[in-house]
Coordinates of C-alpha atoms and ligand atoms in Angstrom, one line a residue:
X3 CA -3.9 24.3 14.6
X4 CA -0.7 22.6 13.9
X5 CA -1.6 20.2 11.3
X6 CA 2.2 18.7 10.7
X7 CA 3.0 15.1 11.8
X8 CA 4.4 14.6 14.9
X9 CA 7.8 13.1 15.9
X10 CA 5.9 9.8 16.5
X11 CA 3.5 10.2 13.6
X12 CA 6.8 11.2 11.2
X13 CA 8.6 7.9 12.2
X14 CA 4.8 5.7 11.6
X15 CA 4.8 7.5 8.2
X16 CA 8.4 6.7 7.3
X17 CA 7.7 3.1 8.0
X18 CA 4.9 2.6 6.4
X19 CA 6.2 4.1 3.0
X20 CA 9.3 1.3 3.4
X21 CA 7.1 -1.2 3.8
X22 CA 4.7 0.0 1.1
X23 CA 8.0 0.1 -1.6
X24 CA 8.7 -3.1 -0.5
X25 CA 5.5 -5.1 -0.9
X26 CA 3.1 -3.1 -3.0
X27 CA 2.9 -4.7 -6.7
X28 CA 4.7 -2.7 -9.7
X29 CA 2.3 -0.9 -12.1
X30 CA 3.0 -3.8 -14.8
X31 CA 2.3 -6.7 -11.5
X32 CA -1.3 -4.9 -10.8
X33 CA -3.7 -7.2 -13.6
X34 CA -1.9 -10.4 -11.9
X35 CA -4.7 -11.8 -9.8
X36 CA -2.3 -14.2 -7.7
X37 CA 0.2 -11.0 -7.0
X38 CA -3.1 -9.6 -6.1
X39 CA -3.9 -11.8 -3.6
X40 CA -0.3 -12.0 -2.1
X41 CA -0.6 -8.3 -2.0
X42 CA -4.0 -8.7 0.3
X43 CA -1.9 -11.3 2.5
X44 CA 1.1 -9.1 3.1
X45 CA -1.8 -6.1 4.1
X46 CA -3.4 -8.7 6.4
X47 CA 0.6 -9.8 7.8
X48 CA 1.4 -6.0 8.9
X49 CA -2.0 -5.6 10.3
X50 CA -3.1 -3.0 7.8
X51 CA -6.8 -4.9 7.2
X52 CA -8.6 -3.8 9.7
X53 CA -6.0 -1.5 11.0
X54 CA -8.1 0.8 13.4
X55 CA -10.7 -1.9 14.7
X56 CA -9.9 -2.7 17.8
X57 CA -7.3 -5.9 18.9
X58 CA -9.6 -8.3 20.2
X59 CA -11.4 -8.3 17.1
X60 CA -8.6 -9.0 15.5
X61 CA -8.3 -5.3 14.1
X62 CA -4.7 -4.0 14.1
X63 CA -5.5 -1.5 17.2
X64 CA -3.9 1.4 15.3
X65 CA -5.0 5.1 16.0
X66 CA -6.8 7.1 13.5
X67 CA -4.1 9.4 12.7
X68 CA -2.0 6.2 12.1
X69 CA -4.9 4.5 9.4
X70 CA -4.9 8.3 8.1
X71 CA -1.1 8.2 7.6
X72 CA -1.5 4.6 6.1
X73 CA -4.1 5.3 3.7
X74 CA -2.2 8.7 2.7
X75 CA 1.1 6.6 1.9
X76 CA -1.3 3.7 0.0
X77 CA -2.2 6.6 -2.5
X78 CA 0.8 8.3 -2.3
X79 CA 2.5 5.4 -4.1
X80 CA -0.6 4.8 -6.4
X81 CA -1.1 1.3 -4.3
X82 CA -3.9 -0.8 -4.9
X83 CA -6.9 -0.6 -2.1
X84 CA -6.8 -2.3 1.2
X85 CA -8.9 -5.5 0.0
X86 CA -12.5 -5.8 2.1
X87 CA -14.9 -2.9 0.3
X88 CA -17.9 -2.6 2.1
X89 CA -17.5 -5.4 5.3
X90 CA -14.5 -3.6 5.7
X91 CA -15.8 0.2 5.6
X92 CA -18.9 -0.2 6.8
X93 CA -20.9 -3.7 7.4
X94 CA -18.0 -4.4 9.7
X95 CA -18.5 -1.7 11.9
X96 CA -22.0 -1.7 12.3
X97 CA -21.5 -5.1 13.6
X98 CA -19.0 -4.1 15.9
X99 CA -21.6 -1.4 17.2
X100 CA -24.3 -3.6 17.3
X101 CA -24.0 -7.2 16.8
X102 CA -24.4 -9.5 19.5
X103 CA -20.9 -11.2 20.8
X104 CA -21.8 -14.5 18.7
X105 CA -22.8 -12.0 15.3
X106 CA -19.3 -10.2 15.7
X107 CA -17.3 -13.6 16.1
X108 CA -19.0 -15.1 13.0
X109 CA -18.8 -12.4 10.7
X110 CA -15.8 -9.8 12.0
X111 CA -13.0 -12.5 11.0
X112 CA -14.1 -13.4 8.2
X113 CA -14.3 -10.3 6.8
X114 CA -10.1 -9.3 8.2
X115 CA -9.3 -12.5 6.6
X116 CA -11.1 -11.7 3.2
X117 CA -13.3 -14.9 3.3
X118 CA -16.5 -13.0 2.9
X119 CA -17.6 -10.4 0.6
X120 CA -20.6 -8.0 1.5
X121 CA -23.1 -6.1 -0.5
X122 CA -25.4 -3.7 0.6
X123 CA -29.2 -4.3 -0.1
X124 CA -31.2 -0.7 0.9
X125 CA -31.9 1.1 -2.4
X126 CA -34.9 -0.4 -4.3
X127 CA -37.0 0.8 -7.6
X128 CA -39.1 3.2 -5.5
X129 CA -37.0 4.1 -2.7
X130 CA -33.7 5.9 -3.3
X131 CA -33.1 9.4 -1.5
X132 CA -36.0 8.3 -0.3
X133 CA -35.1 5.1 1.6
X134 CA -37.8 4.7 4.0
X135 CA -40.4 4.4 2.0
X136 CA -38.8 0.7 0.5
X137 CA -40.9 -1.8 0.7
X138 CA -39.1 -5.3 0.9
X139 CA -40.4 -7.3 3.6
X140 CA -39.7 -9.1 6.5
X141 CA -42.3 -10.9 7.9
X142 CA -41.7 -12.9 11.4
X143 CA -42.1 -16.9 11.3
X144 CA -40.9 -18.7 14.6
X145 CA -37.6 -18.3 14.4
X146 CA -37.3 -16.9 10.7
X147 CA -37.6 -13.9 8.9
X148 CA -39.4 -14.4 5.5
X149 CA -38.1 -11.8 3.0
X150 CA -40.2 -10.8 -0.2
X151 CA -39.0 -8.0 -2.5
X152 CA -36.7 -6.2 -4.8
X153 CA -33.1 -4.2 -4.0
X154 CA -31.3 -2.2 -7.2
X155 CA -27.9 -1.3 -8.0
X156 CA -26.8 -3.7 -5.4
X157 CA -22.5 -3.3 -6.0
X158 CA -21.1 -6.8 -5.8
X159 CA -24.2 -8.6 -5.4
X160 CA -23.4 -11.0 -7.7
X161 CA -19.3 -11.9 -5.8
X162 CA -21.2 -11.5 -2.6
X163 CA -21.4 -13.8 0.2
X164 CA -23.4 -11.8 2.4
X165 CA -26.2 -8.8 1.8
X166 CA -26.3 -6.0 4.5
X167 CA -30.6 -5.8 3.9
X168 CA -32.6 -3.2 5.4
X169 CA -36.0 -4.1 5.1
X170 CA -39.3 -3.4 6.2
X171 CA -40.7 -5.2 9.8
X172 CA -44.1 -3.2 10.2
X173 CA -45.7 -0.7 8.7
X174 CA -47.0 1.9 10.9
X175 CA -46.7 6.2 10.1
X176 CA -43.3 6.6 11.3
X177 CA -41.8 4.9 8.2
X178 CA -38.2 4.5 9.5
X179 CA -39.2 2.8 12.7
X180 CA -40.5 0.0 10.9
X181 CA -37.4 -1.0 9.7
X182 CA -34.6 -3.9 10.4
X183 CA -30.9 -4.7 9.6
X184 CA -30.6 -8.3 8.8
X185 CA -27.2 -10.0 8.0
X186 CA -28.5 -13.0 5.1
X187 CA -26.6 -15.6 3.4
X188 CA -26.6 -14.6 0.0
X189 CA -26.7 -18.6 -1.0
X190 CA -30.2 -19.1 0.9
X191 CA -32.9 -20.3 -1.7
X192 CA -35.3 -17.4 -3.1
X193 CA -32.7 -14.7 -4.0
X194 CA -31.8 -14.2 -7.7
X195 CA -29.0 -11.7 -8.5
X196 CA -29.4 -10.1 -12.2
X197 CA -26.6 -8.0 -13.3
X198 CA -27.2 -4.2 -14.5
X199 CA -24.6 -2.9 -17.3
X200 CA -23.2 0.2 -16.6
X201 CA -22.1 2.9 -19.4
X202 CA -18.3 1.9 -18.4
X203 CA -19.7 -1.5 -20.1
X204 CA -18.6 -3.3 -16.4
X205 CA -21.4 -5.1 -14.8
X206 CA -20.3 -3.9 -11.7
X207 CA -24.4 -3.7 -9.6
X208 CA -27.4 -5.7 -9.9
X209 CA -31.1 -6.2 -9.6
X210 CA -31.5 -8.9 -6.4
X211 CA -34.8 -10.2 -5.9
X212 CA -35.8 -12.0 -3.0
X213 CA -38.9 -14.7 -2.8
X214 CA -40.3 -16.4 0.2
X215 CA -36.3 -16.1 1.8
X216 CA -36.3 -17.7 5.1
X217 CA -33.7 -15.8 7.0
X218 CA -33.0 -16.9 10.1
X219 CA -34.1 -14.2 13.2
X220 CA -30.2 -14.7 14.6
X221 CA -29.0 -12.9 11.4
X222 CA -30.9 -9.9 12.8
X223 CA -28.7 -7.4 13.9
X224 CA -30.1 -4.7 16.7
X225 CA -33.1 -4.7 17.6
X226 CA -36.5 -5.2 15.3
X227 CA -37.0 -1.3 14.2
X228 CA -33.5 -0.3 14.6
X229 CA -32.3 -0.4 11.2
X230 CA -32.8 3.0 10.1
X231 CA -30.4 4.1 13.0
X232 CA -28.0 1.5 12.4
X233 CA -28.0 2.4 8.6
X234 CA -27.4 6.2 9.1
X235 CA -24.4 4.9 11.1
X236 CA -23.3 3.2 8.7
X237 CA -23.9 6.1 5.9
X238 CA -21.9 8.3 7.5
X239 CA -19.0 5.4 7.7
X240 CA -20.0 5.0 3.6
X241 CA -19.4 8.9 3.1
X242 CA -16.6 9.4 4.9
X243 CA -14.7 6.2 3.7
X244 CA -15.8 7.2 0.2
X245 CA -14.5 11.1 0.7
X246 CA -11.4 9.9 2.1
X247 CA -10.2 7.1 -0.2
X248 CA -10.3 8.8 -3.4
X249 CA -7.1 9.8 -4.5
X250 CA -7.6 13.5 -5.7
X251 CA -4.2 14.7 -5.0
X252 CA -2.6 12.0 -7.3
X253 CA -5.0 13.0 -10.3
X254 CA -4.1 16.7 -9.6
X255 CA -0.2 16.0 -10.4
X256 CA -1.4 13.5 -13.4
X257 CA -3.4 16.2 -14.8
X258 CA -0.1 19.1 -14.3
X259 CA 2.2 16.5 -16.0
X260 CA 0.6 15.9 -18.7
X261 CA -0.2 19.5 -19.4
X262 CA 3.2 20.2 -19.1
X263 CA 4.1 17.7 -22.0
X264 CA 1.9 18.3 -24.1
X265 CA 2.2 22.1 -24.0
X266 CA -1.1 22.9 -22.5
X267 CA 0.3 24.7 -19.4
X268 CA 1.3 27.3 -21.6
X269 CA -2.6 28.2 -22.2
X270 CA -4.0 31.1 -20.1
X271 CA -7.5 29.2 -19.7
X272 CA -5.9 25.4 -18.9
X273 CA -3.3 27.1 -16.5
X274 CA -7.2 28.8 -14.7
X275 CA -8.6 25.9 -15.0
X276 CA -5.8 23.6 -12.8
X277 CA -5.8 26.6 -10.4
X278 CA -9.0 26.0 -9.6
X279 CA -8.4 22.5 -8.8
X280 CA -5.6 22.7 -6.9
X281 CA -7.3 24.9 -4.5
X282 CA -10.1 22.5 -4.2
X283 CA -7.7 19.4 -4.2
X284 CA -6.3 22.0 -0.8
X285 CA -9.8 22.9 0.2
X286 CA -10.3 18.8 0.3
X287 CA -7.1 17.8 2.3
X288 CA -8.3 20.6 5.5
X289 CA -11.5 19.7 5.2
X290 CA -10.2 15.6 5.5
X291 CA -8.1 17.0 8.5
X292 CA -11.4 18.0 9.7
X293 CA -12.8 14.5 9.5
X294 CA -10.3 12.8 10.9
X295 CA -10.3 15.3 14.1
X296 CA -13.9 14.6 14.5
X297 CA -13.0 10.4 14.3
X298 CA -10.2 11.0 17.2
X299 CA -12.7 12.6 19.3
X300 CA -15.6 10.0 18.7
X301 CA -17.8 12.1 17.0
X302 CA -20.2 11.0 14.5
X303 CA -20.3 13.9 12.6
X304 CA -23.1 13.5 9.3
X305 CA -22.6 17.1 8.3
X306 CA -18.4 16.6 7.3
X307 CA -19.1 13.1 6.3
X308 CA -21.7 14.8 3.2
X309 CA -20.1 17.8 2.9
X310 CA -16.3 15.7 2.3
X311 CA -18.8 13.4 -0.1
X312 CA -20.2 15.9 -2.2
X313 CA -16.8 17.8 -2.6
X314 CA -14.9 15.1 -3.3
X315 CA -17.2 13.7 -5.9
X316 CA -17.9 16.9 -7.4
X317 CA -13.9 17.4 -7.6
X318 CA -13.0 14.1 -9.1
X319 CA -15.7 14.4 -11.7
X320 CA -14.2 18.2 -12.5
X321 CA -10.8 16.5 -12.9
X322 CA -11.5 13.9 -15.1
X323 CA -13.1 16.5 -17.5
X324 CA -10.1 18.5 -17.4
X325 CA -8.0 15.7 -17.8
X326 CA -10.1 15.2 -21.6
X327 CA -10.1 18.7 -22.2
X328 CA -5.9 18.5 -21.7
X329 CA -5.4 15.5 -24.0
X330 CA -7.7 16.4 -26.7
X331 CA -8.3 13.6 -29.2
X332 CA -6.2 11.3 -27.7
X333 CA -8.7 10.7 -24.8
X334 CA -10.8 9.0 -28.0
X335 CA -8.6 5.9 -27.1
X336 CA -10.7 4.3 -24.9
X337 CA -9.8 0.9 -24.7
X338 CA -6.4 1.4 -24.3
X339 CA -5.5 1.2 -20.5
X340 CA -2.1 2.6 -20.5
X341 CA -2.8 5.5 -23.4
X342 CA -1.6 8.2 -20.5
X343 CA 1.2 7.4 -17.9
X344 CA 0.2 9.9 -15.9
X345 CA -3.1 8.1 -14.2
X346 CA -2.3 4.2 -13.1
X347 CA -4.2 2.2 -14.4
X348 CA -7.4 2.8 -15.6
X349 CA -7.1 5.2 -18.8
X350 CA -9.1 8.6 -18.6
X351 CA -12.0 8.3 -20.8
X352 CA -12.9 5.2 -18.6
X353 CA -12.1 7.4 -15.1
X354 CA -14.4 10.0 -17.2
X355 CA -17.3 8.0 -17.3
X356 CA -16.8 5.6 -14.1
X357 CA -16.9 9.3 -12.1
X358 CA -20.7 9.9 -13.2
X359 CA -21.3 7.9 -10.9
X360 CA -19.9 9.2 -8.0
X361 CA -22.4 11.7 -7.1
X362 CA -25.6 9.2 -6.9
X363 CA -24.0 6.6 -4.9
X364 CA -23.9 6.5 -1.6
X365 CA -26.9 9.7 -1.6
X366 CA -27.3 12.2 -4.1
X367 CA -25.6 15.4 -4.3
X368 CA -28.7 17.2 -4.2
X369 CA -29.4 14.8 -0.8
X370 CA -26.2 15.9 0.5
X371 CA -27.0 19.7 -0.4
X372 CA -30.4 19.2 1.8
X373 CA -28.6 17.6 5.0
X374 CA -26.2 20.3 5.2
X375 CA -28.8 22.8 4.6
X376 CA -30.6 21.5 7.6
X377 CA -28.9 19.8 10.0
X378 CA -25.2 22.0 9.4
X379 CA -26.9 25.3 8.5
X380 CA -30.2 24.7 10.5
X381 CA -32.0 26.2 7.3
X382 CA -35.8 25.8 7.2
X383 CA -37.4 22.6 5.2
Ligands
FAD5 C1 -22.3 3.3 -8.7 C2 -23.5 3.1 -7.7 C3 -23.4 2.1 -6.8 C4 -24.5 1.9 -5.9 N1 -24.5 0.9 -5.0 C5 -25.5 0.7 -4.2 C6 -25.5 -0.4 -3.3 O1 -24.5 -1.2 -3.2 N2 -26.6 -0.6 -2.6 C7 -27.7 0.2 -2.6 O2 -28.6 0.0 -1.9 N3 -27.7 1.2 -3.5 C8 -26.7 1.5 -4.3 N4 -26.7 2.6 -5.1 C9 -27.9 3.4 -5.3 C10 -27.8 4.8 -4.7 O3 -27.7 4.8 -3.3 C11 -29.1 5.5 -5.3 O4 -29.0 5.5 -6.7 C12 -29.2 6.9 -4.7 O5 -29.4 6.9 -3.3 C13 -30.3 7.7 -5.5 O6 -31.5 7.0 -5.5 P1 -32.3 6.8 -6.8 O7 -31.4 6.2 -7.8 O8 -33.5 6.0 -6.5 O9 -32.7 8.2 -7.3 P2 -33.9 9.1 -6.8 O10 -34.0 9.1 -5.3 O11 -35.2 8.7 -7.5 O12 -33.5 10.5 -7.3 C14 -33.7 11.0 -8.6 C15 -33.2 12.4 -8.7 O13 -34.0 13.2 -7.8 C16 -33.2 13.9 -6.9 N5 -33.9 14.0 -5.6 C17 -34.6 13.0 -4.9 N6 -35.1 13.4 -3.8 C18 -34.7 14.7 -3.6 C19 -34.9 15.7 -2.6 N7 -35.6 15.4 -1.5 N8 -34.4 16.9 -2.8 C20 -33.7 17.2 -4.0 N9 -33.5 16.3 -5.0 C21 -34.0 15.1 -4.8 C22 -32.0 13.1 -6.7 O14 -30.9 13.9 -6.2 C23 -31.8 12.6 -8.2 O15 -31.1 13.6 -8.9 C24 -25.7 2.8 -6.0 C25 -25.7 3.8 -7.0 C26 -24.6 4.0 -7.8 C27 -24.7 5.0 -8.9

């Protein structure tokens, strides 16, 4: 398999690396909210919001290989994210899949043109790995939906126009098939948004509760009972989005430069420890390749999508370690943002902590151990 860009492919890359070192914001521009959003305008301009969704959505029609090259180049040059988060990785493309024509003109533009924010309501005290068993309800009036219940570690609830809910439409002893997608207006009256602090001290999720919410039954999106399908969907576009947007390769040099300066790559155990993650970091970039074959042929593919998740996280936890291991005491200093050079933005005992995280969200490693146990391996339960 020749895994080397094409003539065509070459020339996209080359192009989209000019026009990243032409717009993208310097290192010092990147706390200037108004750069910021000039930034997001510019990505929206050259039709790299959106860039694979298809034209008459107002996507930018490119291939897969091209959003591939375009998200490579974005990390390349250390360039912050394409602005959207989850509408654009995953609540958008669910609605393409299964939103009715007048769901996907309401919502799809809106989330290109960064008007609406989504968050994602499935997880709740008592149902994490194990999602079906949640309890919020939705209980059909007329033409409404009237929601009772409580979601956890909602990210962005609390900036969020919009909640992607699963909840509960019947109960009956298949669990999943009693549950719905619906699309509601985060400003409806009943729902109350608590933030959670996390140990980075950001309030990034919350606590959502929702009382007597009358959700209208057009927000619904599929059919009533459809919602577990519709969510796995969009899990595998969460785990693959999440596996392919980390920038692995870019902490890999960090972590060999600053060893270098600091003398650590002279020590036998450091110098074992980076060649170990450079092979993963290699490991990562096939197995991506992988991925991305499986998107060109259309293939929904939940075994690469939680395999690439639980490497990735796994790996990007492992280098943030090394990366305090390498600097020692000065990874004490904390607060300050720019104490290394070597990793952008965020300083390294932050990136050490925020990366805890990474292997609960989005499912569990241990729940991304079992689906490749069974449905890759076809190992017994
Ligand atoms: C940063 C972050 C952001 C998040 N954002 C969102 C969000 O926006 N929306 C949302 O709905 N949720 C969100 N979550 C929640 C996340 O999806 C859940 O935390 C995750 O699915 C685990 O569920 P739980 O916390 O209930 O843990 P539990 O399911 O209670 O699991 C506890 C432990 O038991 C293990 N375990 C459970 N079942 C099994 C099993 N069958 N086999 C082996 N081990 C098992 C788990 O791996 C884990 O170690 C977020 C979480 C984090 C950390």
């Amino acid at each position: 398999m020749d895994l080397s860009d094409a003539p065509h492919e070459h020339a996209f890359r080359v192009q989209v690396r000019d026009w990243i070192a032409a717009h993208a914001p310097r290192p010092a521009e990147r706390r200037d909210p108004a750069r910021l959003r000039r930034w997001a305008q510019d990505l929206r301009e050259a039709g790299f919001v959106g860039a694979s969704w298809p034209k008459e959505y107002g996507g930018g029609s490119l291939t897969s290989e091209q959003q591939a090259i375009l998200n490579e180049e974005l990390a390349r040059a250390d360039a912050p994210p394409i602005p959207g988060g989850m509408g654009l990785l995953w609540v958008g493309p669910a609605i393409i899949r299964y939103g009715t024509p007048e769901q996907k003109a309401r919502y799809v533009p809106a989330i290109l043109r960064g008007e609406h924010t989504w968050c994602t309501g499935y997880s709740e005290p008592n149902a994490g790995s194990d999602l079906a068993s949640l309890r919020t309800s939705a209980v059909r009036d007329g033409d409404v939906y009237v929601v009772n219940g409580q979601k956890i570690w909602t990210t962005v609830a609390h900036l969020s126009n919009y909640c992607f809910l699963l909840a509960r439409t019947s109960d009956g002893p298949a669990k999943q098939a009693g549950l719905t997608v619906l699309l509601v207006d985060m400003t409806l009256p009943g729902i109350e948004v608590r933030p959670l602090r996390q140990i980075t001290g950001d309030c990034e999720f919350n606590e959502v509760f929702f009382s007597d919410v009358r959700v209208p039954v057009d927000a619904r999106l599929g059919d009533e009972g459809q919602g577990w399908t519709i969510v796995r969907s969009a899990l595998v576009d969460e785990r693959t989005g999440m596996a392919a947007s980390i920038r692995v390769d870019k902490d890999l040099d960090g972590l060999i430069a600053l060893a270098r300066r600091n003398g650590k790559s002279a020590d036998p155990v450091t110098r074992q420890k980076i060649a170990e993650l450079a092979i993963g970091c290699h490991v990562l970039r096939w197995s991506s390749a992988r991925m991305l074959s499986d998107l060109l042929h259309g293939r929904l593919n939940p075994g690469i999508a939680s395999s690439n998740k639980y490497f990735t996280s796994n790996l990007l936890q492992a280098l943030s370690e090394a990366v305090l291991d390498v600097m020692g005491m000065d990874a004490l200093l904390y607060e300050q943002p720019d104490a290394s050079p070597d990793f952008g933005s965020a300083s390294p005992g932050y990136r050490f902590l925020y990366n805890r995280c990474l292997t609960i969200a989005g499912g569990t490693s241990e729940v991304q151990r079992n689906i490749m146990a069974q449905r890759v391996l076809g190992l017994p339960r």
